[in-house]
PDB file of C-alpha atoms in Angstrom:
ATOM      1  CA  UNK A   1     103.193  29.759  81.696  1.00 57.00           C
ATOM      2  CA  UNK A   2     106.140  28.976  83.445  1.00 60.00           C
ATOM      3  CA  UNK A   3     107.298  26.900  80.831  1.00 67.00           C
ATOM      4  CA  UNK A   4     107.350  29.926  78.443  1.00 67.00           C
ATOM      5  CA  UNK A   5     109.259  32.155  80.724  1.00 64.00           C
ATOM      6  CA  UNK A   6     111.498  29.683  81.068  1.00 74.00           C
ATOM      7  CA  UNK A   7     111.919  29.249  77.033  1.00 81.00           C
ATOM      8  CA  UNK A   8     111.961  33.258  76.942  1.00 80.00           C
ATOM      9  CA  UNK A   9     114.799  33.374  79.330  1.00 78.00           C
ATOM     10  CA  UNK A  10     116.783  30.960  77.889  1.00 81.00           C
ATOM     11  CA  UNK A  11     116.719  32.792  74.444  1.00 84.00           C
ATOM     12  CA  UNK A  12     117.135  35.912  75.830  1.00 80.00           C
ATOM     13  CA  UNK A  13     120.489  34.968  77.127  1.00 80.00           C
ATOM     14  CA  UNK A  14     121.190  33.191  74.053  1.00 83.00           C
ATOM     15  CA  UNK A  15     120.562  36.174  71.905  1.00 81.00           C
ATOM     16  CA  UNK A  16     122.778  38.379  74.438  1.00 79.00           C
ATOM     17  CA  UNK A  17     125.604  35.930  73.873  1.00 82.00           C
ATOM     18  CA  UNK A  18     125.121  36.527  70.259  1.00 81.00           C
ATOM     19  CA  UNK A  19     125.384  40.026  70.561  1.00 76.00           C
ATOM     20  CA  UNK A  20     127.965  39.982  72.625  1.00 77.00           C
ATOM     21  CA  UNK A  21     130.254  37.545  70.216  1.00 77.00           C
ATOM     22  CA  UNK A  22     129.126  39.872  67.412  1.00 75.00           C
ATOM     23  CA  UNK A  23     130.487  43.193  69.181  1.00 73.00           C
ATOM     24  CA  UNK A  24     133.111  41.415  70.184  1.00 76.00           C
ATOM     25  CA  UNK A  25     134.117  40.279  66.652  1.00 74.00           C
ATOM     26  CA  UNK A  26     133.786  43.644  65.286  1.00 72.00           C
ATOM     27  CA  UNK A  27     135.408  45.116  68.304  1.00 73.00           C
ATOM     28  CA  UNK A  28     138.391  42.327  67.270  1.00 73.00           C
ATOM     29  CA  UNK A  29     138.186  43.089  63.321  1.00 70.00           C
ATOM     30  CA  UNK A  30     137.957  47.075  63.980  1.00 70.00           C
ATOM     31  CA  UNK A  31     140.831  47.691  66.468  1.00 73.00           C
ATOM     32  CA  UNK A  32     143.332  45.476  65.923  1.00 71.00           C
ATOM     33  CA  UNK A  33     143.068  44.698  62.048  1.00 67.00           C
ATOM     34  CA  UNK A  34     141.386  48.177  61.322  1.00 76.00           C
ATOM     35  CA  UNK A  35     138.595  46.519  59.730  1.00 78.00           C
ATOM     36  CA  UNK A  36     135.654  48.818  60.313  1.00 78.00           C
ATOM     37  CA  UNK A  37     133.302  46.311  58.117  1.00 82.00           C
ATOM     38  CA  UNK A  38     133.876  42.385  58.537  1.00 79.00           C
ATOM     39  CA  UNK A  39     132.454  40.423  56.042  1.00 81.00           C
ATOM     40  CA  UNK A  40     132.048  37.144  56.880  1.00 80.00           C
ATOM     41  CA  UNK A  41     130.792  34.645  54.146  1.00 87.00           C
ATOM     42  CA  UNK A  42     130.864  37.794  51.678  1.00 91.00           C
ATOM     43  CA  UNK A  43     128.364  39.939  53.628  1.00 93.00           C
ATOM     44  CA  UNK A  44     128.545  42.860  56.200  1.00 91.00           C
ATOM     45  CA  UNK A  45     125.699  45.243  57.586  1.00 91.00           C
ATOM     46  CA  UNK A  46     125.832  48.984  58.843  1.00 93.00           C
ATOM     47  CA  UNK A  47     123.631  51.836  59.731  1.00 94.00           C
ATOM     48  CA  UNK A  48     122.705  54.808  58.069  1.00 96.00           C
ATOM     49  CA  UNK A  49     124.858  57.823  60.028  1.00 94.00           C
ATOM     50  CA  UNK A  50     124.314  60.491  57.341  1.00 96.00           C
ATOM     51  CA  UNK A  51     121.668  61.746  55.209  1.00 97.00           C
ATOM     52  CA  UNK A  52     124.047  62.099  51.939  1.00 97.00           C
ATOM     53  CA  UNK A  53     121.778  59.470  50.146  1.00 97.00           C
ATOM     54  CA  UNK A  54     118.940  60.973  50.717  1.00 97.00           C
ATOM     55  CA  UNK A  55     116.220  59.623  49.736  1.00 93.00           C
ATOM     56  CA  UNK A  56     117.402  56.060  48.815  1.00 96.00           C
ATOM     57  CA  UNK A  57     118.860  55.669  52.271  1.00 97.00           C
ATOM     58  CA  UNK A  58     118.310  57.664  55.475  1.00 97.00           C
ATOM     59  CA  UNK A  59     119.999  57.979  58.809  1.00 96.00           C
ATOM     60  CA  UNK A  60     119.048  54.675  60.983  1.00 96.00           C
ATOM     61  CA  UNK A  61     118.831  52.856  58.336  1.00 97.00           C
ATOM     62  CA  UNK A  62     120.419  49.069  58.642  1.00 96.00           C
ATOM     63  CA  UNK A  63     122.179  48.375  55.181  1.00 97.00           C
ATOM     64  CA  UNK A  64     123.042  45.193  53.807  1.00 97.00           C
ATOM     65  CA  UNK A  65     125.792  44.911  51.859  1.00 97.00           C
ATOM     66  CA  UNK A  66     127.544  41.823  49.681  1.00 97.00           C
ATOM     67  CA  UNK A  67     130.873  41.561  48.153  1.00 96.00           C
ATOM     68  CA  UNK A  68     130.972  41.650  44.280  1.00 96.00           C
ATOM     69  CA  UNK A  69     133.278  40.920  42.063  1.00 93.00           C
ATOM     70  CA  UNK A  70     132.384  43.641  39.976  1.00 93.00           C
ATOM     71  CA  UNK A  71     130.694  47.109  39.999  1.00 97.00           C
ATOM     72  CA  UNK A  72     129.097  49.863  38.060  1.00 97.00           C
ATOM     73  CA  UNK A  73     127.822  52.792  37.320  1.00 98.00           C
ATOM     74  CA  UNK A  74     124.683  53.603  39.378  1.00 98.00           C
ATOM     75  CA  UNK A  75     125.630  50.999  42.171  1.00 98.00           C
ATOM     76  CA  UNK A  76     125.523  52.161  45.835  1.00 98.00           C
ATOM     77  CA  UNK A  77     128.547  50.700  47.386  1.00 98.00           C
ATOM     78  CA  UNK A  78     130.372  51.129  50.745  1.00 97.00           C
ATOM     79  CA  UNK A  79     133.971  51.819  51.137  1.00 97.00           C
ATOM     80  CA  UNK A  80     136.590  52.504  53.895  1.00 92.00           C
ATOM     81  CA  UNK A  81     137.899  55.660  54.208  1.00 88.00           C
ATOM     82  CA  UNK A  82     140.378  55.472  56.926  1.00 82.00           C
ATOM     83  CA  UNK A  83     138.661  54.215  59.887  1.00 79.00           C
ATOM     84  CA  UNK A  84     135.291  54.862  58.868  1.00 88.00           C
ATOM     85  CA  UNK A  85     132.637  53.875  56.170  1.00 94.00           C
ATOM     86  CA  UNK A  86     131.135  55.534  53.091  1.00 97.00           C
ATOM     87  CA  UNK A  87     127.669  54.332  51.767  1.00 98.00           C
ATOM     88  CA  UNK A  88     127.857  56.588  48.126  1.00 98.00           C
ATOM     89  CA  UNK A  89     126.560  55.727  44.172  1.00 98.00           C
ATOM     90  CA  UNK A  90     129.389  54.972  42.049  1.00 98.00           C
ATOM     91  CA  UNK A  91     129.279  57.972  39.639  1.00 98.00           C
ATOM     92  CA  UNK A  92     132.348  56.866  37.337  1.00 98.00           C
ATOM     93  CA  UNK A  93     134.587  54.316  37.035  1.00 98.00           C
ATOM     94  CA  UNK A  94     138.113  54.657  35.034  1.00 97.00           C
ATOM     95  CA  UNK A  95     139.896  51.406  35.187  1.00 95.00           C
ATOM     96  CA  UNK A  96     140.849  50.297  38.697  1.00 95.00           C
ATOM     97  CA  UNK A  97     139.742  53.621  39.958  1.00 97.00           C
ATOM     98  CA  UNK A  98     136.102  54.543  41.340  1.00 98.00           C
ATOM     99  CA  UNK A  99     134.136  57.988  41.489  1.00 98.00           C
ATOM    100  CA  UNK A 100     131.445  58.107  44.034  1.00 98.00           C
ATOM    101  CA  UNK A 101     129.253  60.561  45.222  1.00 98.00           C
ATOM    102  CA  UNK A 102     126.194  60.903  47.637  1.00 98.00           C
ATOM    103  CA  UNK A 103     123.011  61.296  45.901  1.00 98.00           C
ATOM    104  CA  UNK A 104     122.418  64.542  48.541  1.00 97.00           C
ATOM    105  CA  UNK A 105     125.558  66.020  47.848  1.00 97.00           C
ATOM    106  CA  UNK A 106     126.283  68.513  45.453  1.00 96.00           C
ATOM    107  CA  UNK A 107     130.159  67.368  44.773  1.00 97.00           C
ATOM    108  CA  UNK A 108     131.464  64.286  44.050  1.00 98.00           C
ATOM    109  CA  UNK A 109     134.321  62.267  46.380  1.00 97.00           C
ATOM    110  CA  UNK A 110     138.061  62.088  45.573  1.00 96.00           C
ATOM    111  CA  UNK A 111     138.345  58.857  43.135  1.00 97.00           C
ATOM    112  CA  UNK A 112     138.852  55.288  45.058  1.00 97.00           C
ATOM    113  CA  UNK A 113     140.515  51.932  44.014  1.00 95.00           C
ATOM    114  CA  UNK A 114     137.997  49.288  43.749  1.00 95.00           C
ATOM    115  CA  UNK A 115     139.697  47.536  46.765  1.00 92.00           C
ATOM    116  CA  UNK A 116     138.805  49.988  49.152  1.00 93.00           C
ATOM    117  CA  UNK A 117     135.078  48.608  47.986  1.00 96.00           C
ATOM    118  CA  UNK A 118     133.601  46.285  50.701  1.00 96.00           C
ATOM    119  CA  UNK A 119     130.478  45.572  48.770  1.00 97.00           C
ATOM    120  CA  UNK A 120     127.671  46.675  47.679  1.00 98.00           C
ATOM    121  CA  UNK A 121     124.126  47.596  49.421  1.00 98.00           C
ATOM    122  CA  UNK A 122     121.418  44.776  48.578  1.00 98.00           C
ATOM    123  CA  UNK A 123     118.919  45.909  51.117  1.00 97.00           C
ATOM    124  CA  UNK A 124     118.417  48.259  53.559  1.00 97.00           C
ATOM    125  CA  UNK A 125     115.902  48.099  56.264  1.00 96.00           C
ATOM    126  CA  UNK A 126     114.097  51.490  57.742  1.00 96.00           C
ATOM    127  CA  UNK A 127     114.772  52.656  61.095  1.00 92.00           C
ATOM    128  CA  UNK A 128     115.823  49.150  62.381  1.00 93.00           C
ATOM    129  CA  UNK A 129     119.414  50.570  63.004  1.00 90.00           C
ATOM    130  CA  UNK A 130     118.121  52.551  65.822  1.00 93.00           C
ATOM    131  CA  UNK A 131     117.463  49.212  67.111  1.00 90.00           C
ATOM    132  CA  UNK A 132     120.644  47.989  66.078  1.00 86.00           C
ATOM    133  CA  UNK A 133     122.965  50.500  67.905  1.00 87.00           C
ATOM    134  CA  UNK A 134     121.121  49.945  71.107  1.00 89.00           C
ATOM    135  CA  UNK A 135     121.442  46.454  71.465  1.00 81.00           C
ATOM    136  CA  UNK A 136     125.094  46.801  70.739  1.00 79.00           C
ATOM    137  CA  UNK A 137     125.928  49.423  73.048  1.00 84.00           C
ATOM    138  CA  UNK A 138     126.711  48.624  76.323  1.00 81.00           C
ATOM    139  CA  UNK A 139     123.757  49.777  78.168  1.00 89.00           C
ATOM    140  CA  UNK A 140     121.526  47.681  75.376  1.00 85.00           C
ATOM    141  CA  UNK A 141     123.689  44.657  76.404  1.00 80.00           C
ATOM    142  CA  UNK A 142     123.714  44.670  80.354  1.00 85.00           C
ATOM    143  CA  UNK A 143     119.661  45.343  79.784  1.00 86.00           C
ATOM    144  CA  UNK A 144     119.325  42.290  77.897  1.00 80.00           C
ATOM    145  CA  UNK A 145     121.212  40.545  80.494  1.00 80.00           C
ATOM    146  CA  UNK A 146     119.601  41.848  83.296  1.00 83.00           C
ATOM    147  CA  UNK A 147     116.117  41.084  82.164  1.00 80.00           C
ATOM    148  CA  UNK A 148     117.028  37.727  81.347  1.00 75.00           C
ATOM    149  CA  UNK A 149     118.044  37.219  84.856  1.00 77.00           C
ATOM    150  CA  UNK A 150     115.427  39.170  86.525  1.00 78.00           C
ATOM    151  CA  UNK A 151     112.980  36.876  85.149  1.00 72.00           C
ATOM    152  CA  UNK A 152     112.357  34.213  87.517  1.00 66.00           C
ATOM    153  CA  UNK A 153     113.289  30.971  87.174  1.00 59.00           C
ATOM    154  CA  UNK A 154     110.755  28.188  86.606  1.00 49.00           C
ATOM    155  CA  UNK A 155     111.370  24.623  87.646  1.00 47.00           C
TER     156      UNK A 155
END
C-alpha cells in the first residue's frame, strides 16, 4: 500500500509537470508568436466552445486535428481567425481560397486562404474538454499539485 501511494504521487507530479510544460508552451506559442494552435509533429487539439457544428461536434468537445496537405469539400477544418479558432466544414473551395461554414449556421463565413488552415479534425472526443480546461486552468493545476503533496510520503 504504501508502495502504491508512493507510485501515485510520483505520477501525479509527473503529470502536473506535463501540464504545466504544455500550458506553458501554448502560453509561449499564443502570446508571443500569436499562435493560438501549436502543432507539434503535425497535430494540435482544442475544445468545442460553440455549438455551430451541431451535431457533429458539441461544446466540450476535445478535437483532434492534423495538418494536411490538402483539403476538400465536406472536410471539417480549423482555422485562425485573428486570435482565435474556427472549427467549420469547408463548403467551397476556389483555388487558394476556402468557404466554410458551421453545419448550425444558416450563413456561410467570409472566404479564407488555405494557410490560415491549421488542419483538419480526425477525432473528437465527447465531453473530455470539460476535463481538459480544468486541468489547464490554474486552479486545476495548483489542485494537482497540492494533492500530490498532501499525500504522504512512504519510505
Amino acid at each position: 500500500m504504501k508502495k502504491t501511494l508512493s507510485i501515485f504521487r510520483i505520477m501525479l507530479i509527473a503529470f502536473a509537470a506535463v501540464v504545466i510544460g504544455l500550458k506553458l508552451y501554448s502560453w509561449n506559442a499564443e502570446t508571443l508568436v500569436g499562435n493560438a494552435m501549436p502543432m507539434p509533429f503535425g497535430y494540435g487539439s482544442a475544445v468545442v466552445l460553440s455549438g455551430s457544428m451541431e451535431t457533429e461536434l458539441s461544446v466540450n468537445d476535445l478535437i483532434i486535428v492534423h495538418e494536411e496537405d490538402d483539403y476538400k469539400i465536406g472536410d471539417i477544418v480549423v482555422y485562425q481567425e485573428s486570435s482565435y479558432l474556427v472549427v467549420h466544414r469547408i463548403i467551397e473551395i476556389d483555388g487558394d481560397m476556402v468557404t466554410t461554414k458551421g453545419d448550425a449556421n444558416n450563413t456561410a463565413d467570409e472566404p479564407i486562404n488555405k494557410k490560415n488552415i491549421k488542419g483538419m479534425v480526425v477525432k473528437s472526443i465527447p465531453f473530455i474538454g470539460v476535463i481538459v480546461n480544468f486541468l489547464k486552468s490554474g486552479f486545476g493545476i495548483v489542485l494537482i499539485i497540492a494533492v500530490a503533496f498532501l499525500i504522504p510520503e512512504m519510505s
